[in-house]
């Protein structure tokens, strides 16, 4: 047996269709119950509980108890990053699930990816931050510049007040629908939270879709580009 990480074990956990659907639902960053995840996976509650036990034992999800209720969420940003990358790979190879309806173009235009902004608007913001020197690539890493600290502070984000986390401050995440990068990490989460606080955007309950108000879309365009690309 060769030394090193065993990717087959993690791949097997993700590879089951029911568990893959559960993990995809949790990429929204929301904590969901076993019943909600059973509905997402299209399986019985008993079957869902067995799958959730395996995902928890494998370190991909965590369990949180609130009174008599149990809620599940992804174990870390790293898990979400891997899932989004796999979704991009699947989309690139033509392995797509067909879910027709008005939410599909909305998902591609703007959605949440583990509490940061993804889709067309997410990649537009990322491109603008790079072009303006707020972010810069340093090898394979992404970092916030000195000028970028001023921009972020001016946007209303207290960098020193961000929660302590193992997640990096800045990280690019491959967007599955755009096939380009959007901003993840603590800064990506803080930027999207600030947009919500400003009333620019709201999440559509029960989905990953993000909708911008008319004023919010105009403010976004002013802050991150000369007009929104159409999704």
PDB file of C-alpha atoms in Angstrom:
ATOM      1  CA  UNK A   1       0.000   0.000   0.000  1.00  0.00           C
ATOM      2  CA  UNK A   2       1.317   3.416  -0.930  1.00  0.00           C
ATOM      3  CA  UNK A   3       1.768   6.108   1.707  1.00  0.00           C
ATOM      4  CA  UNK A   4      -0.155   9.389   1.709  1.00  0.00           C
ATOM      5  CA  UNK A   5      -3.774  10.534   1.777  1.00  0.00           C
ATOM      6  CA  UNK A   6      -6.396   8.031   0.672  1.00  0.00           C
ATOM      7  CA  UNK A   7      -8.541   9.964  -1.795  1.00  0.00           C
ATOM      8  CA  UNK A   8     -10.567   6.860  -2.648  1.00  0.00           C
ATOM      9  CA  UNK A   9     -12.317   6.920   0.734  1.00  0.00           C
ATOM     10  CA  UNK A  10     -13.405  10.549   0.353  1.00  0.00           C
ATOM     11  CA  UNK A  11     -14.296  10.012  -3.305  1.00  0.00           C
ATOM     12  CA  UNK A  12     -16.486   7.039  -2.391  1.00  0.00           C
ATOM     13  CA  UNK A  13     -18.345   9.126   0.195  1.00  0.00           C
ATOM     14  CA  UNK A  14     -19.027  11.907  -2.300  1.00  0.00           C
ATOM     15  CA  UNK A  15     -19.646   9.558  -5.212  1.00  0.00           C
ATOM     16  CA  UNK A  16     -22.894   8.034  -3.974  1.00  0.00           C
ATOM     17  CA  UNK A  17     -25.751   9.919  -5.752  1.00  0.00           C
ATOM     18  CA  UNK A  18     -27.844  10.378  -2.592  1.00  0.00           C
ATOM     19  CA  UNK A  19     -24.896  11.644  -0.563  1.00  0.00           C
ATOM     20  CA  UNK A  20     -23.813  13.875  -3.446  1.00  0.00           C
ATOM     21  CA  UNK A  21     -27.266  15.488  -3.470  1.00  0.00           C
ATOM     22  CA  UNK A  22     -27.102  16.040   0.283  1.00  0.00           C
ATOM     23  CA  UNK A  23     -23.671  17.651   0.073  1.00  0.00           C
ATOM     24  CA  UNK A  24     -24.784  19.835  -2.820  1.00  0.00           C
ATOM     25  CA  UNK A  25     -27.721  21.060  -0.717  1.00  0.00           C
ATOM     26  CA  UNK A  26     -25.369  21.909   2.157  1.00  0.00           C
ATOM     27  CA  UNK A  27     -23.068  23.965  -0.069  1.00  0.00           C
ATOM     28  CA  UNK A  28     -25.493  26.837   0.485  1.00  0.00           C
ATOM     29  CA  UNK A  29     -23.937  27.182   3.937  1.00  0.00           C
ATOM     30  CA  UNK A  30     -27.271  26.526   5.659  1.00  0.00           C
ATOM     31  CA  UNK A  31     -27.684  23.899   8.361  1.00  0.00           C
ATOM     32  CA  UNK A  32     -30.371  21.388   7.354  1.00  0.00           C
ATOM     33  CA  UNK A  33     -32.225  18.624   9.160  1.00  0.00           C
ATOM     34  CA  UNK A  34     -32.116  14.966   8.229  1.00  0.00           C
ATOM     35  CA  UNK A  35     -35.679  15.227   6.904  1.00  0.00           C
ATOM     36  CA  UNK A  36     -34.762  18.142   4.656  1.00  0.00           C
ATOM     37  CA  UNK A  37     -31.706  16.295   3.371  1.00  0.00           C
ATOM     38  CA  UNK A  38     -33.736  13.130   2.795  1.00  0.00           C
ATOM     39  CA  UNK A  39     -36.033  15.178   0.552  1.00  0.00           C
ATOM     40  CA  UNK A  40     -33.041  16.587  -1.320  1.00  0.00           C
ATOM     41  CA  UNK A  41     -31.655  13.105  -1.873  1.00  0.00           C
ATOM     42  CA  UNK A  42     -35.012  11.491  -2.701  1.00  0.00           C
ATOM     43  CA  UNK A  43     -34.594   8.773  -0.074  1.00  0.00           C
ATOM     44  CA  UNK A  44     -36.362   7.733   3.117  1.00  0.00           C
ATOM     45  CA  UNK A  45     -35.415   9.305   6.438  1.00  0.00           C
ATOM     46  CA  UNK A  46     -33.919   6.000   7.621  1.00  0.00           C
ATOM     47  CA  UNK A  47     -31.708   5.778   4.528  1.00  0.00           C
ATOM     48  CA  UNK A  48     -30.748   9.436   4.855  1.00  0.00           C
ATOM     49  CA  UNK A  49     -29.694   8.896   8.471  1.00  0.00           C
ATOM     50  CA  UNK A  50     -27.379   6.074   7.410  1.00  0.00           C
ATOM     51  CA  UNK A  51     -25.816   8.271   4.728  1.00  0.00           C
ATOM     52  CA  UNK A  52     -25.401  11.172   7.148  1.00  0.00           C
ATOM     53  CA  UNK A  53     -23.643   8.928   9.658  1.00  0.00           C
ATOM     54  CA  UNK A  54     -21.116   7.954   6.994  1.00  0.00           C
ATOM     55  CA  UNK A  55     -20.560  11.570   5.935  1.00  0.00           C
ATOM     56  CA  UNK A  56     -20.063  12.628   9.539  1.00  0.00           C
ATOM     57  CA  UNK A  57     -17.655   9.764  10.253  1.00  0.00           C
ATOM     58  CA  UNK A  58     -15.743  10.723   7.109  1.00  0.00           C
ATOM     59  CA  UNK A  59     -15.295  14.294   8.275  1.00  0.00           C
ATOM     60  CA  UNK A  60     -17.335  15.896   5.498  1.00  0.00           C
ATOM     61  CA  UNK A  61     -20.231  17.173   7.633  1.00  0.00           C
ATOM     62  CA  UNK A  62     -20.791  18.140  11.251  1.00  0.00           C
ATOM     63  CA  UNK A  63     -23.813  17.709  13.499  1.00  0.00           C
ATOM     64  CA  UNK A  64     -25.212  20.489  15.671  1.00  0.00           C
ATOM     65  CA  UNK A  65     -27.956  19.973  18.227  1.00  0.00           C
ATOM     66  CA  UNK A  66     -30.486  22.680  19.072  1.00  0.00           C
ATOM     67  CA  UNK A  67     -32.803  21.319  21.739  1.00  0.00           C
ATOM     68  CA  UNK A  68     -34.480  18.246  20.303  1.00  0.00           C
ATOM     69  CA  UNK A  69     -33.468  19.116  16.765  1.00  0.00           C
ATOM     70  CA  UNK A  70     -30.376  18.016  14.871  1.00  0.00           C
ATOM     71  CA  UNK A  71     -28.868  20.091  12.086  1.00  0.00           C
ATOM     72  CA  UNK A  72     -26.167  19.129   9.616  1.00  0.00           C
ATOM     73  CA  UNK A  73     -23.753  21.373   7.750  1.00  0.00           C
ATOM     74  CA  UNK A  74     -20.508  21.023   5.818  1.00  0.00           C
ATOM     75  CA  UNK A  75     -17.503  20.494   8.042  1.00  0.00           C
ATOM     76  CA  UNK A  76     -15.397  23.291   6.568  1.00  0.00           C
ATOM     77  CA  UNK A  77     -14.722  25.717   3.741  1.00  0.00           C
ATOM     78  CA  UNK A  78     -12.336  23.122   2.320  1.00  0.00           C
ATOM     79  CA  UNK A  79     -15.176  20.662   1.792  1.00  0.00           C
ATOM     80  CA  UNK A  80     -17.236  23.331   0.003  1.00  0.00           C
ATOM     81  CA  UNK A  81     -14.234  24.249  -2.161  1.00  0.00           C
ATOM     82  CA  UNK A  82     -13.776  20.633  -3.263  1.00  0.00           C
ATOM     83  CA  UNK A  83     -17.489  20.230  -4.030  1.00  0.00           C
ATOM     84  CA  UNK A  84     -17.647  23.397  -6.137  1.00  0.00           C
ATOM     85  CA  UNK A  85     -14.524  22.278  -8.040  1.00  0.00           C
ATOM     86  CA  UNK A  86     -16.106  18.878  -8.694  1.00  0.00           C
ATOM     87  CA  UNK A  87     -19.265  20.591  -9.939  1.00  0.00           C
ATOM     88  CA  UNK A  88     -17.124  22.583 -12.363  1.00  0.00           C
ATOM     89  CA  UNK A  89     -15.392  19.425 -13.550  1.00  0.00           C
ATOM     90  CA  UNK A  90     -18.742  17.652 -13.991  1.00  0.00           C
ATOM     91  CA  UNK A  91     -20.170  20.586 -15.954  1.00  0.00           C
ATOM     92  CA  UNK A  92     -17.078  20.681 -18.158  1.00  0.00           C
ATOM     93  CA  UNK A  93     -17.387  16.997 -19.031  1.00  0.00           C
ATOM     94  CA  UNK A  94     -21.102  17.262 -19.779  1.00  0.00           C
ATOM     95  CA  UNK A  95     -22.193  15.409 -16.635  1.00  0.00           C
ATOM     96  CA  UNK A  96     -25.201  17.617 -15.908  1.00  0.00           C
ATOM     97  CA  UNK A  97     -28.452  16.966 -14.102  1.00  0.00           C
ATOM     98  CA  UNK A  98     -31.463  18.411 -15.905  1.00  0.00           C
ATOM     99  CA  UNK A  99     -33.574  20.621 -13.682  1.00  0.00           C
ATOM    100  CA  UNK A 100     -35.638  22.823 -15.993  1.00  0.00           C
ATOM    101  CA  UNK A 101     -37.373  25.938 -14.738  1.00  0.00           C
ATOM    102  CA  UNK A 102     -36.863  29.635 -14.052  1.00  0.00           C
ATOM    103  CA  UNK A 103     -34.427  29.038 -11.209  1.00  0.00           C
ATOM    104  CA  UNK A 104     -31.744  27.615 -13.502  1.00  0.00           C
ATOM    105  CA  UNK A 105     -30.811  30.940 -15.148  1.00  0.00           C
ATOM    106  CA  UNK A 106     -31.134  32.626 -11.757  1.00  0.00           C
ATOM    107  CA  UNK A 107     -28.681  30.114 -10.271  1.00  0.00           C
ATOM    108  CA  UNK A 108     -26.205  30.881 -13.016  1.00  0.00           C
ATOM    109  CA  UNK A 109     -26.634  34.635 -12.594  1.00  0.00           C
ATOM    110  CA  UNK A 110     -26.156  34.855  -8.820  1.00  0.00           C
ATOM    111  CA  UNK A 111     -26.125  32.202  -6.128  1.00  0.00           C
ATOM    112  CA  UNK A 112     -24.527  31.496  -2.790  1.00  0.00           C
ATOM    113  CA  UNK A 113     -21.615  29.071  -2.541  1.00  0.00           C
ATOM    114  CA  UNK A 114     -21.046  28.300   1.135  1.00  0.00           C
ATOM    115  CA  UNK A 115     -21.840  31.889   2.133  1.00  0.00           C
ATOM    116  CA  UNK A 116     -19.934  33.662  -0.637  1.00  0.00           C
ATOM    117  CA  UNK A 117     -21.226  35.028  -3.935  1.00  0.00           C
ATOM    118  CA  UNK A 118     -20.998  32.810  -7.017  1.00  0.00           C
ATOM    119  CA  UNK A 119     -22.369  32.776 -10.541  1.00  0.00           C
ATOM    120  CA  UNK A 120     -21.980  35.552 -13.117  1.00  0.00           C
ATOM    121  CA  UNK A 121     -22.076  38.295 -10.496  1.00  0.00           C
ATOM    122  CA  UNK A 122     -19.535  36.478  -8.334  1.00  0.00           C
ATOM    123  CA  UNK A 123     -17.025  36.151 -11.170  1.00  0.00           C
ATOM    124  CA  UNK A 124     -17.640  39.774 -12.186  1.00  0.00           C
ATOM    125  CA  UNK A 125     -16.774  40.952  -8.677  1.00  0.00           C
ATOM    126  CA  UNK A 126     -13.650  38.767  -8.617  1.00  0.00           C
ATOM    127  CA  UNK A 127     -12.459  40.104 -11.982  1.00  0.00           C
ATOM    128  CA  UNK A 128     -13.049  43.691 -10.851  1.00  0.00           C
ATOM    129  CA  UNK A 129     -11.117  43.195  -7.610  1.00  0.00           C
ATOM    130  CA  UNK A 130      -8.153  41.783  -9.544  1.00  0.00           C
ATOM    131  CA  UNK A 131      -8.275  44.516 -12.200  1.00  0.00           C
ATOM    132  CA  UNK A 132      -8.334  47.257  -9.572  1.00  0.00           C
ATOM    133  CA  UNK A 133      -5.438  45.820  -7.604  1.00  0.00           C
ATOM    134  CA  UNK A 134      -7.549  44.957  -4.579  1.00  0.00           C
ATOM    135  CA  UNK A 135      -6.450  41.340  -4.965  1.00  0.00           C
ATOM    136  CA  UNK A 136      -3.356  39.879  -6.589  1.00  0.00           C
ATOM    137  CA  UNK A 137      -2.098  36.450  -7.471  1.00  0.00           C
ATOM    138  CA  UNK A 138       1.120  35.391  -5.734  1.00  0.00           C
ATOM    139  CA  UNK A 139       2.073  32.056  -7.191  1.00  0.00           C
ATOM    140  CA  UNK A 140      -0.903  29.824  -6.561  1.00  0.00           C
ATOM    141  CA  UNK A 141      -2.052  31.961  -3.631  1.00  0.00           C
ATOM    142  CA  UNK A 142      -4.401  34.925  -3.644  1.00  0.00           C
ATOM    143  CA  UNK A 143      -3.745  37.876  -1.372  1.00  0.00           C
ATOM    144  CA  UNK A 144      -5.272  41.187  -0.384  1.00  0.00           C
ATOM    145  CA  UNK A 145      -3.044  44.132  -1.278  1.00  0.00           C
ATOM    146  CA  UNK A 146      -2.353  47.160   0.932  1.00  0.00           C
ATOM    147  CA  UNK A 147      -4.559  49.237  -1.356  1.00  0.00           C
ATOM    148  CA  UNK A 148      -7.117  46.453  -1.187  1.00  0.00           C
ATOM    149  CA  UNK A 149      -7.278  46.752   2.591  1.00  0.00           C
ATOM    150  CA  UNK A 150      -8.338  50.359   2.152  1.00  0.00           C
ATOM    151  CA  UNK A 151     -11.007  49.360  -0.386  1.00  0.00           C
ATOM    152  CA  UNK A 152     -12.387  46.613   1.835  1.00  0.00           C
ATOM    153  CA  UNK A 153     -12.433  48.851   4.906  1.00  0.00           C
ATOM    154  CA  UNK A 154     -14.207  51.529   2.883  1.00  0.00           C
ATOM    155  CA  UNK A 155     -16.787  48.928   1.888  1.00  0.00           C
ATOM    156  CA  UNK A 156     -17.596  48.522   5.575  1.00  0.00           C
ATOM    157  CA  UNK A 157     -15.683  45.366   6.477  1.00  0.00           C
ATOM    158  CA  UNK A 158     -13.638  45.208   9.682  1.00  0.00           C
ATOM    159  CA  UNK A 159     -10.779  42.915   8.712  1.00  0.00           C
ATOM    160  CA  UNK A 160      -9.437  42.696  12.264  1.00  0.00           C
ATOM    161  CA  UNK A 161     -12.893  41.724  13.467  1.00  0.00           C
ATOM    162  CA  UNK A 162     -13.320  38.727  11.164  1.00  0.00           C
ATOM    163  CA  UNK A 163     -13.917  35.460  13.057  1.00  0.00           C
ATOM    164  CA  UNK A 164     -10.875  33.334  13.719  1.00  0.00           C
ATOM    165  CA  UNK A 165     -10.830  30.506  11.206  1.00  0.00           C
ATOM    166  CA  UNK A 166      -8.541  28.023   9.525  1.00  0.00           C
ATOM    167  CA  UNK A 167      -9.890  29.275   6.215  1.00  0.00           C
ATOM    168  CA  UNK A 168      -7.567  31.651   4.335  1.00  0.00           C
ATOM    169  CA  UNK A 169      -8.505  35.318   4.087  1.00  0.00           C
ATOM    170  CA  UNK A 170      -8.702  35.132   0.291  1.00  0.00           C
ATOM    171  CA  UNK A 171      -9.087  32.149  -1.972  1.00  0.00           C
ATOM    172  CA  UNK A 172     -10.295  31.673  -5.511  1.00  0.00           C
ATOM    173  CA  UNK A 173     -13.005  29.100  -6.087  1.00  0.00           C
ATOM    174  CA  UNK A 174     -13.740  27.643  -9.513  1.00  0.00           C
ATOM    175  CA  UNK A 175     -17.289  28.596 -10.452  1.00  0.00           C
ATOM    176  CA  UNK A 176     -19.088  25.575 -11.905  1.00  0.00           C
ATOM    177  CA  UNK A 177     -21.403  27.567 -14.209  1.00  0.00           C
ATOM    178  CA  UNK A 178     -18.974  30.271 -15.337  1.00  0.00           C
ATOM    179  CA  UNK A 179     -15.875  28.022 -15.495  1.00  0.00           C
ATOM    180  CA  UNK A 180     -13.932  30.946 -14.026  1.00  0.00           C
ATOM    181  CA  UNK A 181     -13.023  31.956 -10.497  1.00  0.00           C
ATOM    182  CA  UNK A 182     -15.030  33.746  -7.850  1.00  0.00           C
ATOM    183  CA  UNK A 183     -13.842  34.936  -4.435  1.00  0.00           C
ATOM    184  CA  UNK A 184     -14.019  32.533  -1.497  1.00  0.00           C
ATOM    185  CA  UNK A 185     -12.363  32.460   1.915  1.00  0.00           C
ATOM    186  CA  UNK A 186     -13.145  34.765   4.815  1.00  0.00           C
ATOM    187  CA  UNK A 187     -13.124  37.853   2.619  1.00  0.00           C
ATOM    188  CA  UNK A 188     -15.544  36.335   0.116  1.00  0.00           C
ATOM    189  CA  UNK A 189     -17.915  35.521   2.963  1.00  0.00           C
ATOM    190  CA  UNK A 190     -17.553  38.991   4.483  1.00  0.00           C
ATOM    191  CA  UNK A 191     -18.169  40.742   1.145  1.00  0.00           C
ATOM    192  CA  UNK A 192     -21.413  38.864   0.571  1.00  0.00           C
ATOM    193  CA  UNK A 193     -22.559  39.387   4.166  1.00  0.00           C
ATOM    194  CA  UNK A 194     -21.965  43.109   3.711  1.00  0.00           C
ATOM    195  CA  UNK A 195     -24.113  43.124   0.556  1.00  0.00           C
ATOM    196  CA  UNK A 196     -26.893  41.454   2.501  1.00  0.00           C
ATOM    197  CA  UNK A 197     -26.530  43.961   5.342  1.00  0.00           C
ATOM    198  CA  UNK A 198     -26.723  46.847   2.876  1.00  0.00           C
ATOM    199  CA  UNK A 199     -29.934  45.413   1.452  1.00  0.00           C
ATOM    200  CA  UNK A 200     -28.415  44.854  -1.989  1.00  0.00           C
ATOM    201  CA  UNK A 201     -29.146  41.133  -2.102  1.00  0.00           C
ATOM    202  CA  UNK A 202     -31.289  38.475  -0.463  1.00  0.00           C
ATOM    203  CA  UNK A 203     -31.244  34.702  -0.585  1.00  0.00           C
ATOM    204  CA  UNK A 204     -34.287  32.923  -1.977  1.00  0.00           C
ATOM    205  CA  UNK A 205     -35.515  30.646   0.784  1.00  0.00           C
ATOM    206  CA  UNK A 206     -34.962  26.953   0.148  1.00  0.00           C
ATOM    207  CA  UNK A 207     -32.553  27.540  -2.757  1.00  0.00           C
ATOM    208  CA  UNK A 208     -29.050  28.812  -3.421  1.00  0.00           C
ATOM    209  CA  UNK A 209     -30.399  31.640  -5.597  1.00  0.00           C
ATOM    210  CA  UNK A 210     -29.422  35.209  -4.715  1.00  0.00           C
ATOM    211  CA  UNK A 211     -31.583  38.085  -5.934  1.00  0.00           C
ATOM    212  CA  UNK A 212     -30.407  41.671  -6.112  1.00  0.00           C
ATOM    213  CA  UNK A 213     -32.850  44.538  -5.734  1.00  0.00           C
ATOM    214  CA  UNK A 214     -32.895  47.187  -8.469  1.00  0.00           C
ATOM    215  CA  UNK A 215     -30.968  49.587  -6.240  1.00  0.00           C
ATOM    216  CA  UNK A 216     -28.657  46.794  -5.119  1.00  0.00           C
ATOM    217  CA  UNK A 217     -27.850  45.797  -8.697  1.00  0.00           C
ATOM    218  CA  UNK A 218     -27.061  49.429  -9.533  1.00  0.00           C
ATOM    219  CA  UNK A 219     -24.827  49.760  -6.458  1.00  0.00           C
ATOM    220  CA  UNK A 220     -23.076  46.488  -7.329  1.00  0.00           C
ATOM    221  CA  UNK A 221     -22.431  47.717 -10.872  1.00  0.00           C
ATOM    222  CA  UNK A 222     -20.976  50.964  -9.551  1.00  0.00           C
ATOM    223  CA  UNK A 223     -18.731  49.156  -7.086  1.00  0.00           C
ATOM    224  CA  UNK A 224     -17.561  46.261  -9.261  1.00  0.00           C
ATOM    225  CA  UNK A 225     -17.839  47.200 -12.912  1.00  0.00           C
ATOM    226  CA  UNK A 226     -19.325  49.372 -15.567  1.00  0.00           C
ATOM    227  CA  UNK A 227     -22.600  47.498 -15.786  1.00  0.00           C
ATOM    228  CA  UNK A 228     -23.766  43.984 -15.092  1.00  0.00           C
ATOM    229  CA  UNK A 229     -23.243  41.239 -17.609  1.00  0.00           C
ATOM    230  CA  UNK A 230     -26.421  39.376 -18.319  1.00  0.00           C
ATOM    231  CA  UNK A 231     -26.567  35.855 -16.924  1.00  0.00           C
TER     232      UNK A 231
END
